[in-house]
Amino acid sequence: MRIVVPAGGIGGARFLRGLKAALGIDAPTTGNQSTDSPITVIGNTGDDITLFGLRICPDLDTVMYTLGGGINEEQGWGRADESFTVKEELVAYGMRPTWFGLGDRDTATHIVRAQMLAAGYPLSAVTEALCDRWKPGVRLLPMTDDQVETHVVVEDEEGRRAIHFQEWWIRHRAALPAEQIVSVGAESAKPAPGVLAAIAEADAVILPPSNPVVSVGSVLGVPGIRDALVDKTVVGVSPIIGGAPVRGMADACLAAIGVETSAAAVAEHLGSDLLDGWLVDEADTGIEVEGIEVRSRPLYMSDPAATEAIARAAVDLAVELSEGRA
Ligand code: GDP
Ligand code: CA
């Protein structure tokens, strides 16, 4: 069974670990399993930012490190066993910004990426090269090789302006009210090589509990991707439980686009043309969304077994709904 997963960072990566377990995908010991894995991940690159001359791809790296065993488990991002000497040295030079934490081990990843991009390789080729080391056991594709950046329109004492999503999210902790969220460059972006083919060949698409606006929404915003997904059986896992995000600040993103923070409103926003099935938590049992098959079950990714069970439920629902279509 071939499955495509449009994913963001932490929530997406944790879910993918469960999906690998549910499909019995072991850590590859040799070779680069990226090309023959039954799972293709379409990674969000809307969070990407250039800092210190380095192209930073937080969601791609979080998926790669999490599935490849290099993630800082408590934090959910960045490398395990990390140190921050480079960051201290940059501060000593007065380099800005100081709010982004790039660790020493992580810096090596970014030097490899910077060097390959400077040599003319597209981001998809760079990602594949990095995955040669990490062997995430999935095929990890960026949503696009073109530059697409999520910017947030805010207004405060400094006036009305658009800032990069990372500045809003990390520096301001999404506390500055967002008036608008804009995917800069999306209109002219093309899906990365392999993305549309992977969707065409997929038996099912699963939307993990990733941020519905700035993660899944960014992937869907690349022209061609949403249209391709609509033809498939798509099952989503709600990132909203009982009217609140489980962790993080997804409610601030939903408010910015005028969508209520509820499992039902997020499903309606994603659309019944796209979503065939929607898993909600037991706290949301009884919600109905027209045109979408809603099922409730425990949705907290509290440990590997619970996460695997969520992933299995998503796969089972996709199989059931695609049999209904055939
Ligand atoms: P990303 O969007 O995948 O980059 O990751 P984030 O961690 O920023 O966002 C993940 C989204 O998933 C947030 O909106 C959370 O509300 C949600 N989430 C986080 N943990 C869980 C969980 O254990 N279960 C469910 N159902 N949703 C979760
Ligand atoms: Ca569909």
Short mmCIF file of N, CA, C and O in Angstrom, two decimals, residues 190-276:
data_model
loop_
_atom_site.label_atom_id
_atom_site.label_comp_id
_atom_site.label_asym_id
_atom_site.label_seq_id
_atom_site.Cartn_x
_atom_site.Cartn_y
_atom_site.Cartn_z
N LYS A 190 6.03 25.53 -8.34
CA LYS A 190 5.66 24.26 -8.95
C LYS A 190 5.94 23.13 -7.95
O LYS A 190 6.90 23.22 -7.19
N PRO A 191 5.12 22.09 -7.97
CA PRO A 191 5.42 20.95 -7.09
C PRO A 191 6.82 20.42 -7.41
O PRO A 191 7.23 20.41 -8.57
N ALA A 192 7.55 19.98 -6.36
CA ALA A 192 8.89 19.44 -6.58
C ALA A 192 8.81 18.17 -7.42
O ALA A 192 7.77 17.50 -7.44
N PRO A 193 9.92 17.82 -8.11
CA PRO A 193 9.92 16.59 -8.90
C PRO A 193 9.50 15.40 -8.05
O PRO A 193 9.97 15.25 -6.92
N GLY A 194 8.62 14.60 -8.58
CA GLY A 194 8.19 13.39 -7.86
C GLY A 194 6.92 13.56 -7.06
O GLY A 194 6.25 12.58 -6.72
N VAL A 195 6.55 14.81 -6.75
CA VAL A 195 5.39 15.02 -5.89
C VAL A 195 4.10 14.56 -6.57
O VAL A 195 3.34 13.75 -6.02
N LEU A 196 3.85 15.05 -7.77
CA LEU A 196 2.59 14.70 -8.44
C LEU A 196 2.56 13.22 -8.82
O LEU A 196 1.51 12.57 -8.74
N ALA A 197 3.71 12.67 -9.18
CA ALA A 197 3.77 11.25 -9.52
C ALA A 197 3.47 10.40 -8.29
O ALA A 197 2.73 9.41 -8.36
N ALA A 198 4.01 10.80 -7.15
CA ALA A 198 3.76 10.04 -5.91
C ALA A 198 2.28 10.08 -5.56
O ALA A 198 1.70 9.07 -5.14
N ILE A 199 1.66 11.23 -5.74
CA ILE A 199 0.22 11.33 -5.45
C ILE A 199 -0.56 10.43 -6.42
O ILE A 199 -1.45 9.69 -6.02
N ALA A 200 -0.19 10.50 -7.70
CA ALA A 200 -0.90 9.70 -8.70
C ALA A 200 -0.82 8.21 -8.38
O ALA A 200 -1.79 7.46 -8.57
N GLU A 201 0.32 7.77 -7.85
CA GLU A 201 0.52 6.34 -7.58
C GLU A 201 0.00 5.92 -6.21
O GLU A 201 -0.03 4.73 -5.90
N ALA A 202 -0.40 6.88 -5.39
CA ALA A 202 -0.77 6.54 -4.01
C ALA A 202 -2.11 5.83 -3.93
O ALA A 202 -3.03 6.11 -4.70
N ASP A 203 -2.21 4.90 -2.95
CA ASP A 203 -3.49 4.26 -2.67
C ASP A 203 -4.30 5.10 -1.70
O ASP A 203 -5.52 4.98 -1.63
N ALA A 204 -3.61 5.92 -0.91
CA ALA A 204 -4.32 6.76 0.06
C ALA A 204 -3.43 7.94 0.44
O ALA A 204 -2.21 7.90 0.30
N VAL A 205 -4.10 8.98 0.91
CA VAL A 205 -3.40 10.17 1.42
C VAL A 205 -3.84 10.35 2.86
O VAL A 205 -5.03 10.27 3.17
N ILE A 206 -2.87 10.56 3.74
CA ILE A 206 -3.22 10.80 5.15
C ILE A 206 -2.68 12.16 5.56
O ILE A 206 -1.49 12.46 5.38
N LEU A 207 -3.57 13.00 6.10
CA LEU A 207 -3.14 14.29 6.64
C LEU A 207 -2.86 14.07 8.12
O LEU A 207 -3.77 13.75 8.88
N PRO A 208 -1.61 14.25 8.55
CA PRO A 208 -1.26 14.01 9.95
C PRO A 208 -1.75 15.18 10.81
O PRO A 208 -2.21 16.20 10.26
N PRO A 209 -1.66 15.08 12.13
CA PRO A 209 -2.02 16.24 12.95
C PRO A 209 -0.92 17.30 12.89
O PRO A 209 -0.13 17.44 13.80
N SER A 210 -0.86 17.97 11.77
CA SER A 210 0.06 19.09 11.60
C SER A 210 -0.77 20.37 11.60
O SER A 210 -1.99 20.32 11.48
N ASN A 211 -0.09 21.49 11.71
CA ASN A 211 -0.80 22.77 11.72
C ASN A 211 -1.60 22.90 10.42
O ASN A 211 -1.03 22.87 9.33
N PRO A 212 -2.94 23.05 10.51
CA PRO A 212 -3.76 23.03 9.30
C PRO A 212 -3.57 24.26 8.41
O PRO A 212 -3.91 24.22 7.23
N VAL A 213 -3.03 25.33 8.96
CA VAL A 213 -2.87 26.57 8.19
C VAL A 213 -1.46 26.67 7.61
O VAL A 213 -1.29 26.73 6.39
N VAL A 214 -0.47 26.69 8.48
CA VAL A 214 0.88 26.99 8.00
C VAL A 214 1.69 25.75 7.63
O VAL A 214 2.78 25.87 7.07
N SER A 215 1.19 24.55 7.94
CA SER A 215 1.89 23.33 7.49
C SER A 215 1.10 22.68 6.35
O SER A 215 1.47 22.80 5.18
N VAL A 216 -0.02 22.03 6.68
CA VAL A 216 -0.82 21.39 5.63
C VAL A 216 -1.31 22.44 4.62
O VAL A 216 -1.27 22.22 3.41
N GLY A 217 -1.74 23.60 5.14
CA GLY A 217 -2.25 24.66 4.25
C GLY A 217 -1.21 25.13 3.25
O GLY A 217 -1.54 25.41 2.09
N SER A 218 0.05 25.21 3.66
CA SER A 218 1.10 25.65 2.74
C SER A 218 1.32 24.63 1.63
O SER A 218 1.50 24.99 0.47
N VAL A 219 1.30 23.34 2.00
CA VAL A 219 1.48 22.29 0.99
C VAL A 219 0.33 22.35 -0.02
O VAL A 219 0.54 22.32 -1.24
N LEU A 220 -0.90 22.49 0.52
CA LEU A 220 -2.07 22.55 -0.37
C LEU A 220 -2.06 23.79 -1.24
O LEU A 220 -2.71 23.84 -2.29
N GLY A 221 -1.30 24.82 -0.83
CA GLY A 221 -1.26 26.08 -1.56
C GLY A 221 -0.33 26.08 -2.76
O GLY A 221 -0.33 27.04 -3.54
N VAL A 222 0.46 25.03 -2.94
CA VAL A 222 1.30 24.95 -4.14
C VAL A 222 0.41 24.50 -5.29
O VAL A 222 -0.19 23.42 -5.23
N PRO A 223 0.29 25.32 -6.33
CA PRO A 223 -0.64 25.00 -7.41
C PRO A 223 -0.43 23.58 -7.95
O PRO A 223 0.70 23.18 -8.21
N GLY A 224 -1.54 22.85 -8.06
CA GLY A 224 -1.45 21.49 -8.59
C GLY A 224 -1.55 20.42 -7.53
O GLY A 224 -2.04 19.32 -7.79
N ILE A 225 -1.06 20.71 -6.31
CA ILE A 225 -1.03 19.65 -5.29
C ILE A 225 -2.44 19.35 -4.78
O ILE A 225 -2.87 18.19 -4.75
N ARG A 226 -3.18 20.39 -4.41
CA ARG A 226 -4.52 20.13 -3.88
C ARG A 226 -5.39 19.41 -4.92
O ARG A 226 -6.09 18.44 -4.60
N ASP A 227 -5.34 19.89 -6.16
CA ASP A 227 -6.14 19.28 -7.23
C ASP A 227 -5.81 17.80 -7.40
O ASP A 227 -6.69 16.98 -7.67
N ALA A 228 -4.52 17.46 -7.26
CA ALA A 228 -4.13 16.06 -7.40
C ALA A 228 -4.64 15.24 -6.21
O ALA A 228 -5.09 14.10 -6.37
N LEU A 229 -4.61 15.82 -5.02
CA LEU A 229 -5.03 15.09 -3.82
C LEU A 229 -6.53 14.82 -3.80
O LEU A 229 -6.98 13.79 -3.29
N VAL A 230 -7.29 15.74 -4.36
CA VAL A 230 -8.76 15.61 -4.35
C VAL A 230 -9.21 14.31 -5.02
O VAL A 230 -10.21 13.72 -4.65
N ASP A 231 -8.44 13.84 -6.01
CA ASP A 231 -8.79 12.61 -6.72
C ASP A 231 -8.56 11.35 -5.89
O ASP A 231 -8.91 10.25 -6.31
N LYS A 232 -7.91 11.51 -4.74
CA LYS A 232 -7.51 10.35 -3.93
C LYS A 232 -8.42 10.17 -2.72
O LYS A 232 -9.16 11.09 -2.35
N THR A 233 -8.32 9.02 -2.08
CA THR A 233 -8.98 8.86 -0.79
C THR A 233 -8.11 9.54 0.26
O THR A 233 -6.95 9.18 0.44
N VAL A 234 -8.66 10.55 0.90
CA VAL A 234 -7.89 11.35 1.86
C VAL A 234 -8.51 11.24 3.25
O VAL A 234 -9.70 11.51 3.43
N VAL A 235 -7.70 10.83 4.21
CA VAL A 235 -8.15 10.77 5.61
C VAL A 235 -7.26 11.69 6.43
O VAL A 235 -6.04 11.67 6.31
N GLY A 236 -7.88 12.53 7.26
CA GLY A 236 -7.13 13.45 8.11
C GLY A 236 -7.26 13.11 9.57
O GLY A 236 -8.27 12.53 10.00
N VAL A 237 -6.21 13.45 10.32
CA VAL A 237 -6.22 13.29 11.79
C VAL A 237 -6.33 14.69 12.38
O VAL A 237 -5.46 15.54 12.12
N SER A 238 -7.37 14.94 13.15
CA SER A 238 -7.58 16.30 13.65
C SER A 238 -6.46 16.74 14.61
O SER A 238 -6.16 16.05 15.58
N PRO A 239 -5.89 17.92 14.34
CA PRO A 239 -4.91 18.47 15.28
C PRO A 239 -5.59 19.24 16.42
O PRO A 239 -4.92 19.72 17.33
N ILE A 240 -6.91 19.35 16.32
CA ILE A 240 -7.66 20.10 17.34
C ILE A 240 -8.48 19.10 18.15
O ILE A 240 -9.21 18.27 17.60
N ILE A 241 -8.34 19.17 19.46
CA ILE A 241 -9.07 18.28 20.36
C ILE A 241 -9.85 19.12 21.36
O ILE A 241 -9.26 19.95 22.06
N GLY A 242 -11.16 18.93 21.41
CA GLY A 242 -11.97 19.66 22.37
C GLY A 242 -11.84 21.17 22.24
O GLY A 242 -11.83 21.89 23.23
N GLY A 243 -11.70 21.65 21.01
CA GLY A 243 -11.66 23.10 20.79
C GLY A 243 -10.33 23.76 21.08
O GLY A 243 -10.26 24.99 21.16
N ALA A 244 -9.27 22.97 21.21
CA ALA A 244 -7.96 23.57 21.47
C ALA A 244 -6.87 22.77 20.77
O ALA A 244 -7.00 21.56 20.58
N PRO A 245 -5.78 23.46 20.37
CA PRO A 245 -4.65 22.70 19.83
C PRO A 245 -4.03 21.91 20.97
O PRO A 245 -4.03 22.37 22.12
N VAL A 246 -3.52 20.74 20.66
CA VAL A 246 -2.95 19.90 21.72
C VAL A 246 -1.68 20.54 22.27
O VAL A 246 -1.43 20.56 23.46
N ARG A 247 -0.85 21.02 21.37
CA ARG A 247 0.32 21.77 21.78
C ARG A 247 0.61 22.77 20.67
O ARG A 247 0.15 22.62 19.55
N GLY A 248 1.33 23.82 21.02
CA GLY A 248 1.63 24.83 20.01
C GLY A 248 0.52 25.86 19.95
O GLY A 248 -0.35 25.94 20.82
N MET A 249 0.52 26.64 18.88
CA MET A 249 -0.32 27.83 18.82
C MET A 249 -1.16 27.86 17.54
O MET A 249 -1.39 28.91 16.96
N ALA A 250 -1.62 26.68 17.13
CA ALA A 250 -2.40 26.60 15.89
C ALA A 250 -3.64 27.47 15.96
O ALA A 250 -4.12 27.94 14.92
N ASP A 251 -4.18 27.69 17.17
CA ASP A 251 -5.39 28.52 17.29
C ASP A 251 -5.13 29.94 16.79
O ASP A 251 -6.00 30.56 16.18
N ALA A 252 -3.90 30.45 17.01
CA ALA A 252 -3.57 31.81 16.52
C ALA A 252 -3.58 31.84 14.99
O ALA A 252 -3.98 32.84 14.39
N CYS A 253 -3.14 30.76 14.36
CA CYS A 253 -3.13 30.70 12.89
C CYS A 253 -4.56 30.59 12.36
O CYS A 253 -4.91 31.23 11.37
N LEU A 254 -5.37 29.77 13.02
CA LEU A 254 -6.76 29.61 12.57
C LEU A 254 -7.51 30.93 12.72
O LEU A 254 -8.28 31.32 11.83
N ALA A 255 -7.28 31.63 13.83
CA ALA A 255 -7.96 32.92 14.05
C ALA A 255 -7.61 33.89 12.93
O ALA A 255 -8.46 34.64 12.45
N ALA A 256 -6.35 33.86 12.50
CA ALA A 256 -5.89 34.80 11.46
C ALA A 256 -6.61 34.58 10.13
O ALA A 256 -6.76 35.51 9.35
N ILE A 257 -7.05 33.34 9.88
CA ILE A 257 -7.75 33.10 8.61
C ILE A 257 -9.26 32.96 8.83
O ILE A 257 -10.00 32.56 7.93
N GLY A 258 -9.71 33.30 10.05
CA GLY A 258 -11.14 33.34 10.31
C GLY A 258 -11.79 31.97 10.44
O GLY A 258 -12.98 31.82 10.17
N VAL A 259 -11.02 30.98 10.89
CA VAL A 259 -11.58 29.65 11.09
C VAL A 259 -11.59 29.36 12.59
O VAL A 259 -10.59 29.58 13.28
N GLU A 260 -12.72 28.88 13.08
CA GLU A 260 -12.86 28.55 14.50
C GLU A 260 -11.91 27.41 14.87
O GLU A 260 -11.63 26.53 14.06
N THR A 261 -11.42 27.42 16.11
CA THR A 261 -10.55 26.34 16.57
C THR A 261 -11.42 25.19 17.05
O THR A 261 -11.74 25.06 18.23
N SER A 262 -11.85 24.37 16.11
CA SER A 262 -12.61 23.16 16.46
C SER A 262 -12.33 22.12 15.39
O SER A 262 -11.98 22.45 14.25
N ALA A 263 -12.50 20.86 15.77
CA ALA A 263 -12.23 19.77 14.83
C ALA A 263 -13.16 19.88 13.62
O ALA A 263 -12.74 19.63 12.48
N ALA A 264 -14.42 20.28 13.86
CA ALA A 264 -15.38 20.38 12.75
C ALA A 264 -15.01 21.52 11.81
O ALA A 264 -15.05 21.36 10.58
N ALA A 265 -14.65 22.68 12.37
CA ALA A 265 -14.34 23.84 11.53
C ALA A 265 -13.09 23.58 10.68
O ALA A 265 -13.03 24.00 9.52
N VAL A 266 -12.11 22.89 11.24
CA VAL A 266 -10.90 22.59 10.47
C VAL A 266 -11.22 21.65 9.32
O VAL A 266 -10.76 21.84 8.19
N ALA A 267 -12.07 20.66 9.57
CA ALA A 267 -12.47 19.73 8.49
C ALA A 267 -13.21 20.49 7.39
O ALA A 267 -12.96 20.29 6.20
N GLU A 268 -14.13 21.38 7.80
CA GLU A 268 -14.87 22.17 6.80
C GLU A 268 -13.92 23.05 6.01
O GLU A 268 -14.06 23.21 4.79
N HIS A 269 -12.95 23.62 6.71
CA HIS A 269 -11.96 24.48 6.03
C HIS A 269 -11.16 23.68 5.01
O HIS A 269 -10.92 24.13 3.89
N LEU A 270 -10.73 22.47 5.38
CA LEU A 270 -9.97 21.65 4.43
C LEU A 270 -10.87 21.27 3.25
O LEU A 270 -10.39 21.16 2.12
N GLY A 271 -12.15 21.07 3.52
CA GLY A 271 -13.12 20.89 2.44
C GLY A 271 -13.54 19.45 2.21
O GLY A 271 -12.70 18.54 2.25
N SER A 272 -14.82 19.25 1.94
CA SER A 272 -15.32 17.89 1.71
C SER A 272 -14.95 17.38 0.32
O SER A 272 -15.06 16.20 0.04
N ASP A 273 -14.47 18.27 -0.56
CA ASP A 273 -13.96 17.78 -1.85
C ASP A 273 -12.62 17.08 -1.66
O ASP A 273 -12.28 16.14 -2.36
N LEU A 274 -11.88 17.55 -0.63
CA LEU A 274 -10.55 16.98 -0.36
C LEU A 274 -10.65 15.81 0.62
O LEU A 274 -10.16 14.72 0.36
N LEU A 275 -11.27 16.07 1.76
CA LEU A 275 -11.31 15.07 2.84
C LEU A 275 -12.43 14.07 2.62
O LEU A 275 -13.58 14.45 2.42
N ASP A 276 -12.08 12.79 2.72
CA ASP A 276 -13.10 11.75 2.69
C ASP A 276 -13.40 11.29 4.10
O ASP A 276 -14.54 11.00 4.45
#
